[in-house]
Tab-separated table of C-alpha atoms in Angstrom:
chain	number	residue	atom	x	y	z
A	1	MET	CA	-0.904	-20.419	-4.798
A	2	GLN	CA	-0.404	-20.174	-8.546
A	3	THR	CA	3.076	-21.341	-9.469
A	4	ASP	CA	3.142	-19.549	-12.828
A	5	ILE	CA	3.044	-16.060	-11.294
A	6	ASP	CA	6.116	-13.833	-11.611
A	7	PRO	CA	7.514	-13.653	-8.056
A	8	ARG	CA	8.562	-10.037	-8.587
A	9	SER	CA	4.881	-9.143	-9.046
A	10	LEU	CA	4.272	-10.104	-5.398
A	11	ILE	CA	6.703	-7.502	-4.066
A	12	GLY	CA	4.880	-4.472	-2.721
A	13	ARG	CA	1.522	-6.218	-2.391
A	14	LYS	CA	-0.393	-6.021	0.864
A	15	ALA	CA	-0.416	-9.156	3.000
A	16	PHE	CA	-3.389	-10.255	5.111
A	17	ASP	CA	-3.781	-12.904	7.820
A	18	ARG	CA	-6.492	-15.584	7.907
A	19	ASN	CA	-8.994	-13.091	9.339
A	20	GLY	CA	-8.417	-10.502	6.603
A	21	THR	CA	-6.417	-8.205	8.866
A	22	ARG	CA	-3.586	-6.442	7.086
A	23	ILE	CA	-0.245	-7.581	8.488
A	24	GLY	CA	2.145	-5.762	6.188
A	25	THR	CA	3.653	-5.624	2.712
A	26	VAL	CA	5.539	-8.290	0.754
A	27	ASP	CA	9.179	-7.200	0.811
A	28	GLU	CA	10.961	-10.143	-0.855
A	29	VAL	CA	10.166	-13.520	-2.424
A	30	TYR	CA	12.325	-16.640	-2.065
A	31	LEU	CA	12.459	-19.434	-4.649
A	32	ASP	CA	13.156	-23.130	-4.355
A	33	ASP	CA	16.641	-23.561	-5.875
A	34	ALA	CA	15.758	-26.888	-7.490
A	35	THR	CA	12.443	-25.894	-9.103
A	36	GLY	CA	12.499	-22.085	-9.246
A	37	VAL	CA	9.005	-22.047	-7.712
A	38	PRO	CA	8.231	-19.197	-5.280
A	39	GLU	CA	8.217	-20.771	-1.815
A	40	TRP	CA	8.497	-18.072	0.886
A	41	ALA	CA	7.782	-14.359	1.138
A	42	ALA	CA	9.250	-11.880	3.587
A	43	VAL	CA	6.482	-9.567	4.797
A	44	ARG	CA	7.422	-6.203	6.335
A	45	THR	CA	5.125	-6.079	9.349
A	46	GLY	CA	5.469	-2.395	10.222
A	47	LEU	CA	7.547	0.760	9.839
A	48	PHE	CA	10.091	-0.208	12.503
A	49	SER	CA	9.363	-3.919	12.513
A	50	ARG	CA	11.193	-6.840	11.037
A	51	ASP	CA	10.217	-8.958	8.095
A	52	ALA	CA	8.295	-12.163	8.860
A	53	PHE	CA	8.727	-15.161	6.571
A	54	VAL	CA	5.450	-16.663	5.356
A	55	PRO	CA	4.847	-19.766	3.227
A	56	LEU	CA	3.462	-19.119	-0.239
A	57	GLU	CA	2.044	-22.600	-0.899
A	58	PRO	CA	-1.073	-22.424	1.282
A	59	SER	CA	-1.398	-18.662	0.659
A	60	GLU	CA	-3.687	-17.192	-1.996
A	61	LEU	CA	-3.217	-14.191	-4.241
A	62	GLU	CA	-6.567	-12.399	-4.337
A	63	GLY	CA	-6.960	-9.043	-5.999
A	64	ASP	CA	-3.944	-6.966	-5.076
A	65	GLY	CA	-3.226	-8.813	-1.821
A	66	LEU	CA	-1.590	-11.969	-0.521
A	67	HIS	CA	-3.876	-13.826	1.895
A	68	ILE	CA	-1.941	-16.013	4.332
A	69	PRO	CA	-4.027	-18.698	6.104
A	70	PHE	CA	-2.414	-18.228	9.530
A	71	GLU	CA	-3.092	-16.084	12.584
A	72	ARG	CA	-1.326	-12.723	12.819
A	73	SER	CA	0.395	-13.743	16.068
A	74	LEU	CA	1.866	-16.905	14.497
A	75	ILE	CA	3.167	-14.908	11.529
A	76	LYS	CA	4.749	-12.251	13.738
A	77	ASP	CA	6.384	-14.962	15.895
A	78	ALA	CA	8.046	-16.655	12.887
A	79	PRO	CA	11.821	-17.137	13.193
A	80	ASP	CA	13.779	-14.035	12.159
A	81	PHE	CA	16.629	-14.755	9.718
A	82	GLY	CA	17.003	-11.288	8.234
A	83	VAL	CA	16.290	-10.658	4.564
A	84	GLY	CA	18.302	-10.371	1.390
A	85	ARG	CA	20.174	-13.617	1.970
A	86	HIS	CA	19.768	-17.201	0.921
A	87	LEU	CA	17.705	-19.315	3.343
A	88	SER	CA	19.633	-22.371	4.482
A	89	PRO	CA	17.921	-25.785	4.562
A	90	GLU	CA	18.031	-25.598	8.390
A	91	GLN	CA	16.275	-22.214	8.399
A	92	GLU	CA	13.595	-23.490	6.047
A	93	LEU	CA	13.082	-26.531	8.242
A	94	GLN	CA	12.503	-24.180	11.191
A	95	LEU	CA	9.902	-22.292	9.157
A	96	TYR	CA	8.092	-25.479	8.102
A	97	HIS	CA	7.951	-26.585	11.744
A	98	HIS	CA	6.850	-23.132	12.931
A	99	TYR	CA	3.854	-23.157	10.574
A	100	GLY	CA	3.124	-26.865	11.113
A	101	LEU	CA	3.573	-27.615	7.407
A	102	ASP	CA	4.673	-30.867	5.828
A	103	LEU	CA	8.012	-30.736	4.055
A	104	PRO	CA	7.721	-30.783	0.275
A	105	THR	CA	8.886	-33.895	-1.520
A	106	PRO	CA	12.363	-33.337	-2.968
A	107	PRO	CA	12.641	-33.597	-6.749
A	108	GLU	CA	13.583	-36.991	-8.166
A	109	ARG	CA	17.263	-37.463	-8.872
A	110	PRO	CA	18.654	-39.885	-11.427
A	111	THR	CA	19.734	-43.149	-9.815
A	112	ALA	CA	22.329	-44.190	-12.405
A	113	PRO	CA	25.552	-45.354	-10.765
A	114	PRO	CA	28.655	-43.203	-11.329
A	115	PRO	CA	31.065	-44.338	-14.054
A	116	PRO	CA	33.773	-46.733	-12.855
A	117	GLY	CA	36.570	-44.885	-11.098
A	118	ASP	CA	34.476	-41.716	-10.625
A	119	GLU	CA	34.262	-41.079	-6.900
A	120	ALA	CA	33.052	-37.472	-7.213
A	121	ASP	CA	29.837	-38.248	-5.371
A	122	GLY	CA	31.518	-40.263	-2.666
A	123	PRO	CA	31.881	-39.416	1.012
A	124	GLY	CA	33.004	-35.877	1.709
A	125	SER	CA	32.042	-34.539	-1.731
A	126	GLY	CA	29.255	-32.368	-0.302
A	127	THR	CA	26.621	-33.728	-2.692
A	128	GLY	CA	23.695	-36.045	-2.287
A	129	SER	CA	22.918	-35.503	1.390
A	130	SER	CA	19.315	-36.043	2.381
A	131	GLY	CA	19.047	-32.481	3.718
A	132	ASP	CA	20.371	-30.867	0.522
A	133	ARG	CA	17.233	-29.556	-1.198
A	134	GLY	CA	18.815	-26.325	-2.421
A	135	LEU	CA	16.067	-24.047	-1.108
A	136	GLY	CA	15.730	-20.400	-0.360
A	137	ARG	CA	17.162	-18.561	-3.366
A	138	LEU	CA	16.068	-14.916	-3.403
A	139	ALA	CA	13.945	-14.046	-6.449
A	140	GLY	CA	15.817	-11.924	-8.966
A	141	HIS	CA	19.246	-13.036	-7.729
A	142	ASP	CA	21.369	-15.553	-9.620
A	143	ASP	CA	23.961	-16.458	-6.980
């Protein structure tokens, strides 16, 4: 999908499965915290249904609709995390596995050693873990 599109412009668009069947309406868009690139969309699948998370990368924006290259049943069976909240790295991992997608390569981090005596990035600091990609920020929210 185009990465230069305003994620807010996706909200309210119709969403279609790989066969062109309408599955719902884009309700929310989630950005990668590190890059700001739209990564996931929550699609409202019916009046009394839940939102289903769909990946934006293999999806295509055509006309006024988002075309998702997966079967309707797979989309509707996606893990349900609720909407309006930040997606944790664990939740995103579940979504990547659900759709059979490869994990994106994390952005390069500088490899310069910390200044002498600076242990801020040492054990227990909460930074630098391999699972910390900072994903799932909700578009339009600056938490």
